Amino acid sequence: EQTLYIHDAEADWVTITVYSSTGKIYQRASINLPDHYASISLASLPEGVYIVSATDSNGETRTLKLKTE
């Protein structure tokens, strides 16, 4: 199972968006971070390369490249 783990010591929530390499949105979720930790399953994604964008409640955005197999 493929799972993305999220930790943000200062944010109350985060919005995760998963894009394909062509820009198609595959998944979007807003997640509360009650203990500053959360996870999101990526098991439904087909094999490929994705861009994951995370914007937190403080307005900070982080982006990473992800490869599923």
CSV table of N, CA, C and O in Angstrom, one decimal:
chain,number,residue,atom,x,y,z
A,1,GLU,N,0.8,-1.2,0.0
A,1,GLU,CA,0.0,0.0,0.0
A,1,GLU,C,0.9,1.2,0.0
A,1,GLU,O,1.9,1.3,0.7
A,2,GLN,N,0.5,2.2,-0.8
A,2,GLN,CA,1.2,3.5,-0.8
A,2,GLN,C,0.5,4.5,0.0
A,2,GLN,O,-0.7,4.8,-0.3
A,3,THR,N,1.2,5.1,0.9
A,3,THR,CA,0.6,6.1,1.8
A,3,THR,C,1.6,7.3,1.9
A,3,THR,O,2.8,7.1,2.0
A,4,LEU,N,1.0,8.4,1.9
A,4,LEU,CA,1.7,9.7,2.0
A,4,LEU,C,1.5,10.1,3.5
A,4,LEU,O,0.4,10.3,3.9
A,5,TYR,N,2.6,10.3,4.2
A,5,TYR,CA,2.5,10.7,5.6
A,5,TYR,C,2.8,12.2,5.7
A,5,TYR,O,3.8,12.7,5.0
A,6,ILE,N,2.1,12.9,6.5
A,6,ILE,CA,2.2,14.4,6.6
A,6,ILE,C,2.5,14.8,8.0
A,6,ILE,O,1.8,14.3,8.9
A,7,HIS,N,3.4,15.6,8.2
A,7,HIS,CA,3.8,16.2,9.5
A,7,HIS,C,4.0,17.7,9.3
A,7,HIS,O,4.8,18.1,8.5
A,8,ASP,N,3.3,18.5,10.1
A,8,ASP,CA,3.5,19.9,10.1
A,8,ASP,C,3.3,20.4,11.5
A,8,ASP,O,2.2,20.4,12.0
A,9,ALA,N,4.4,20.8,12.1
A,9,ALA,CA,4.3,21.2,13.5
A,9,ALA,C,3.6,22.5,13.8
A,9,ALA,O,3.2,22.7,15.0
A,10,GLU,N,3.3,23.3,12.8
A,10,GLU,CA,2.7,24.6,13.0
A,10,GLU,C,1.3,24.7,12.4
A,10,GLU,O,0.6,25.7,12.7
A,11,ALA,N,0.9,23.8,11.5
A,11,ALA,CA,-0.4,23.9,10.8
A,11,ALA,C,-1.5,23.1,11.5
A,11,ALA,O,-1.3,22.1,12.1
A,12,ASP,N,-2.8,23.6,11.3
A,12,ASP,CA,-3.9,22.9,11.8
A,12,ASP,C,-4.6,22.0,10.8
A,12,ASP,O,-5.2,21.1,11.1
A,13,TRP,N,-4.4,22.3,9.5
A,13,TRP,CA,-4.9,21.5,8.4
A,13,TRP,C,-4.0,21.7,7.2
A,13,TRP,O,-3.2,22.6,7.2
A,14,VAL,N,-4.2,20.8,6.2
A,14,VAL,CA,-3.4,20.9,5.0
A,14,VAL,C,-4.3,20.4,3.9
A,14,VAL,O,-5.2,19.5,4.0
A,15,THR,N,-4.2,21.0,2.7
A,15,THR,CA,-4.9,20.6,1.5
A,15,THR,C,-3.8,19.9,0.6
A,15,THR,O,-2.8,20.5,0.2
A,16,ILE,N,-4.1,18.6,0.2
A,16,ILE,CA,-3.2,17.9,-0.6
A,16,ILE,C,-3.8,17.7,-2.0
A,16,ILE,O,-5.0,17.4,-2.1
A,17,THR,N,-3.1,18.0,-3.0
A,17,THR,CA,-3.5,17.8,-4.4
A,17,THR,C,-2.5,17.0,-5.1
A,17,THR,O,-1.3,17.3,-5.1
A,18,VAL,N,-3.0,15.9,-5.8
A,18,VAL,CA,-2.1,15.0,-6.5
A,18,VAL,C,-2.4,15.2,-8.0
A,18,VAL,O,-3.5,15.0,-8.4
A,19,TYR,N,-1.4,15.6,-8.8
A,19,TYR,CA,-1.5,15.8,-10.2
A,19,TYR,C,-0.7,14.8,-11.0
A,19,TYR,O,0.4,14.4,-10.5
A,20,SER,N,-1.2,14.4,-12.1
A,20,SER,CA,-0.4,13.6,-13.0
A,20,SER,C,0.7,14.5,-13.7
A,20,SER,O,0.6,15.7,-13.6
A,21,SER,N,1.6,13.8,-14.4
A,21,SER,CA,2.6,14.6,-15.1
A,21,SER,C,2.1,15.5,-16.2
A,21,SER,O,2.7,16.4,-16.7
A,22,THR,N,0.8,15.2,-16.6
A,22,THR,CA,0.1,16.0,-17.6
A,22,THR,C,-0.8,17.1,-17.0
A,22,THR,O,-1.4,17.8,-17.8
A,23,GLY,N,-0.8,17.2,-15.7
A,23,GLY,CA,-1.6,18.2,-15.0
A,23,GLY,C,-3.0,17.8,-14.6
A,23,GLY,O,-3.7,18.6,-14.0
A,24,LYS,N,-3.4,16.5,-14.9
A,24,LYS,CA,-4.7,16.1,-14.5
A,24,LYS,C,-4.7,15.9,-12.9
A,24,LYS,O,-3.8,15.3,-12.4
A,25,ILE,N,-5.8,16.4,-12.3
A,25,ILE,CA,-5.9,16.2,-10.8
A,25,ILE,C,-6.5,14.8,-10.6
A,25,ILE,O,-7.6,14.4,-11.0
A,26,TYR,N,-5.7,14.0,-9.8
A,26,TYR,CA,-6.2,12.6,-9.5
A,26,TYR,C,-6.8,12.6,-8.1
A,26,TYR,O,-7.6,11.7,-7.8
A,27,GLN,N,-6.3,13.4,-7.2
A,27,GLN,CA,-6.8,13.4,-5.8
A,27,GLN,C,-6.7,14.7,-5.2
A,27,GLN,O,-5.7,15.4,-5.4
A,28,ARG,N,-7.7,15.1,-4.4
A,28,ARG,CA,-7.6,16.4,-3.6
A,28,ARG,C,-8.3,16.1,-2.3
A,28,ARG,O,-9.4,15.6,-2.3
A,29,ALA,N,-7.6,16.5,-1.2
A,29,ALA,CA,-8.2,16.3,0.1
A,29,ALA,C,-7.7,17.4,1.0
A,29,ALA,O,-6.6,17.7,1.0
A,30,SER,N,-8.6,17.8,1.9
A,30,SER,CA,-8.3,18.7,3.0
A,30,SER,C,-8.3,17.9,4.2
A,30,SER,O,-9.3,17.2,4.5
A,31,ILE,N,-7.2,17.9,5.0
A,31,ILE,CA,-7.0,17.0,6.1
A,31,ILE,C,-6.7,17.8,7.4
A,31,ILE,O,-5.8,18.7,7.4
A,32,ASN,N,-7.4,17.6,8.4
A,32,ASN,CA,-7.1,18.2,9.7
A,32,ASN,C,-5.9,17.5,10.3
A,32,ASN,O,-5.7,16.3,10.1
A,33,LEU,N,-5.1,18.3,11.0
A,33,LEU,CA,-3.9,17.7,11.6
A,33,LEU,C,-4.0,17.9,13.1
A,33,LEU,O,-3.3,18.7,13.7
A,34,PRO,N,-4.8,17.1,13.8
A,34,PRO,CA,-5.1,17.4,15.2
A,34,PRO,C,-3.8,17.2,16.1
A,34,PRO,O,-3.6,17.9,17.1
A,35,ASP,N,-3.0,16.3,15.7
A,35,ASP,CA,-1.7,16.0,16.4
A,35,ASP,C,-0.5,16.4,15.6
A,35,ASP,O,0.6,16.0,15.8
A,36,HIS,N,-0.8,17.2,14.5
A,36,HIS,CA,0.2,17.7,13.5
A,36,HIS,C,0.7,16.6,12.7
A,36,HIS,O,1.7,16.7,12.0
A,37,TYR,N,0.0,15.4,12.7
A,37,TYR,CA,0.3,14.3,11.8
A,37,TYR,C,-0.9,13.8,11.1
A,37,TYR,O,-2.0,13.9,11.7
A,38,ALA,N,-0.8,13.3,9.9
A,38,ALA,CA,-1.9,12.7,9.2
A,38,ALA,C,-1.3,11.8,8.1
A,38,ALA,O,-0.1,11.9,7.8
A,39,SER,N,-2.2,11.1,7.4
A,39,SER,CA,-1.7,10.3,6.3
A,39,SER,C,-2.9,10.2,5.3
A,39,SER,O,-4.0,10.4,5.6
A,40,ILE,N,-2.5,10.0,4.0
A,40,ILE,CA,-3.5,9.8,2.9
A,40,ILE,C,-3.0,8.7,2.1
A,40,ILE,O,-1.8,8.5,1.7
A,41,SER,N,-4.0,7.8,1.7
A,41,SER,CA,-3.7,6.6,0.9
A,41,SER,C,-3.5,7.1,-0.6
A,41,SER,O,-4.4,7.8,-1.1
A,42,LEU,N,-2.5,6.5,-1.2
A,42,LEU,CA,-2.3,6.8,-2.6
A,42,LEU,C,-2.5,5.5,-3.4
A,42,LEU,O,-2.1,5.4,-4.6
A,43,ALA,N,-3.1,4.5,-2.8
A,43,ALA,CA,-3.2,3.2,-3.4
A,43,ALA,C,-4.0,3.1,-4.7
A,43,ALA,O,-3.8,2.3,-5.5
A,44,SER,N,-5.0,4.1,-4.8
A,44,SER,CA,-5.8,4.1,-6.0
A,44,SER,C,-5.1,4.7,-7.3
A,44,SER,O,-5.7,4.6,-8.4
A,45,LEU,N,-3.9,5.2,-7.1
A,45,LEU,CA,-3.3,5.9,-8.2
A,45,LEU,C,-2.7,4.8,-9.2
A,45,LEU,O,-2.0,3.9,-8.7
A,46,PRO,N,-2.9,5.0,-10.5
A,46,PRO,CA,-2.2,4.1,-11.4
A,46,PRO,C,-0.7,4.3,-11.4
A,46,PRO,O,-0.2,5.3,-10.9
A,47,GLU,N,0.0,3.3,-11.8
A,47,GLU,CA,1.5,3.4,-11.9
A,47,GLU,C,1.9,4.7,-12.7
A,47,GLU,O,1.3,4.9,-13.8
A,48,GLY,N,2.8,5.5,-12.2
A,48,GLY,CA,3.2,6.6,-12.9
A,48,GLY,C,4.0,7.6,-12.1
A,48,GLY,O,4.3,7.4,-10.9
A,49,VAL,N,4.2,8.8,-12.6
A,49,VAL,CA,4.8,9.9,-11.9
A,49,VAL,C,3.8,11.0,-11.6
A,49,VAL,O,3.0,11.4,-12.5
A,50,TYR,N,3.8,11.5,-10.4
A,50,TYR,CA,2.9,12.5,-10.0
A,50,TYR,C,3.6,13.7,-9.3
A,50,TYR,O,4.7,13.5,-8.8
A,51,ILE,N,2.9,14.8,-9.2
A,51,ILE,CA,3.3,15.9,-8.5
A,51,ILE,C,2.3,16.1,-7.3
A,51,ILE,O,1.1,16.1,-7.5
A,52,VAL,N,2.8,16.2,-6.1
A,52,VAL,CA,2.0,16.3,-4.9
A,52,VAL,C,2.2,17.7,-4.4
A,52,VAL,O,3.4,18.1,-4.1
A,53,SER,N,1.2,18.5,-4.2
A,53,SER,CA,1.2,19.8,-3.7
A,53,SER,C,0.5,19.9,-2.4
A,53,SER,O,-0.7,19.4,-2.3
A,54,ALA,N,1.1,20.4,-1.3
A,54,ALA,CA,0.5,20.5,0.0
A,54,ALA,C,0.5,22.0,0.4
A,54,ALA,O,1.6,22.6,0.5
A,55,THR,N,-0.7,22.5,0.7
A,55,THR,CA,-0.8,23.9,1.2
A,55,THR,C,-1.4,23.8,2.6
A,55,THR,O,-2.5,23.2,2.8
A,56,ASP,N,-0.7,24.4,3.5
A,56,ASP,CA,-1.1,24.3,4.9
A,56,ASP,C,-1.9,25.5,5.4
A,56,ASP,O,-2.1,26.5,4.6
A,57,SER,N,-2.5,25.5,6.6
A,57,SER,CA,-3.3,26.5,7.1
A,57,SER,C,-2.6,27.8,7.3
A,57,SER,O,-3.2,28.9,7.5
A,58,ASN,N,-1.3,27.8,7.2
A,58,ASN,CA,-0.5,29.0,7.3
A,58,ASN,C,-0.2,29.6,5.9
A,58,ASN,O,0.6,30.6,5.8
A,59,GLY,N,-0.7,29.0,4.9
A,59,GLY,CA,-0.5,29.5,3.5
A,59,GLY,C,0.8,29.0,2.8
A,59,GLY,O,1.1,29.4,1.7
A,60,GLU,N,1.6,28.2,3.5
A,60,GLU,CA,2.8,27.6,2.9
A,60,GLU,C,2.5,26.5,2.0
A,60,GLU,O,1.7,25.6,2.4
A,61,THR,N,3.2,26.4,0.9
A,61,THR,CA,3.0,25.3,-0.1
A,61,THR,C,4.3,24.6,-0.3
A,61,THR,O,5.3,25.2,-0.4
A,62,ARG,N,4.2,23.3,-0.3
A,62,ARG,CA,5.3,22.4,-0.6
A,62,ARG,C,4.9,21.5,-1.7
A,62,ARG,O,3.8,21.1,-1.8
A,63,THR,N,5.9,21.2,-2.6
A,63,THR,CA,5.6,20.4,-3.7
A,63,THR,C,6.7,19.3,-3.8
A,63,THR,O,7.9,19.6,-3.6
A,64,LEU,N,6.2,18.1,-4.2
A,64,LEU,CA,7.2,17.0,-4.4
A,64,LEU,C,6.8,16.1,-5.5
A,64,LEU,O,5.6,16.1,-6.0
A,65,LYS,N,7.8,15.4,-6.1
A,65,LYS,CA,7.6,14.5,-7.2
A,65,LYS,C,7.5,13.1,-6.6
A,65,LYS,O,8.3,12.7,-5.7
A,66,LEU,N,6.5,12.3,-7.1
A,66,LEU,CA,6.2,11.0,-6.5
A,66,LEU,C,6.1,10.0,-7.7
A,66,LEU,O,5.4,10.3,-8.7
A,67,LYS,N,6.7,8.8,-7.5
A,67,LYS,CA,6.6,7.8,-8.5
A,67,LYS,C,5.9,6.6,-7.9
A,67,LYS,O,6.3,6.1,-6.8
A,68,THR,N,4.9,6.1,-8.5
A,68,THR,CA,4.2,4.9,-8.0
A,68,THR,C,4.5,3.7,-8.9
A,68,THR,O,4.8,3.9,-10.1
A,69,GLU,N,4.6,2.6,-8.3
A,69,GLU,CA,4.9,1.3,-9.0
A,69,GLU,C,3.9,0.3,-8.7
A,69,GLU,O,3.3,0.2,-7.7
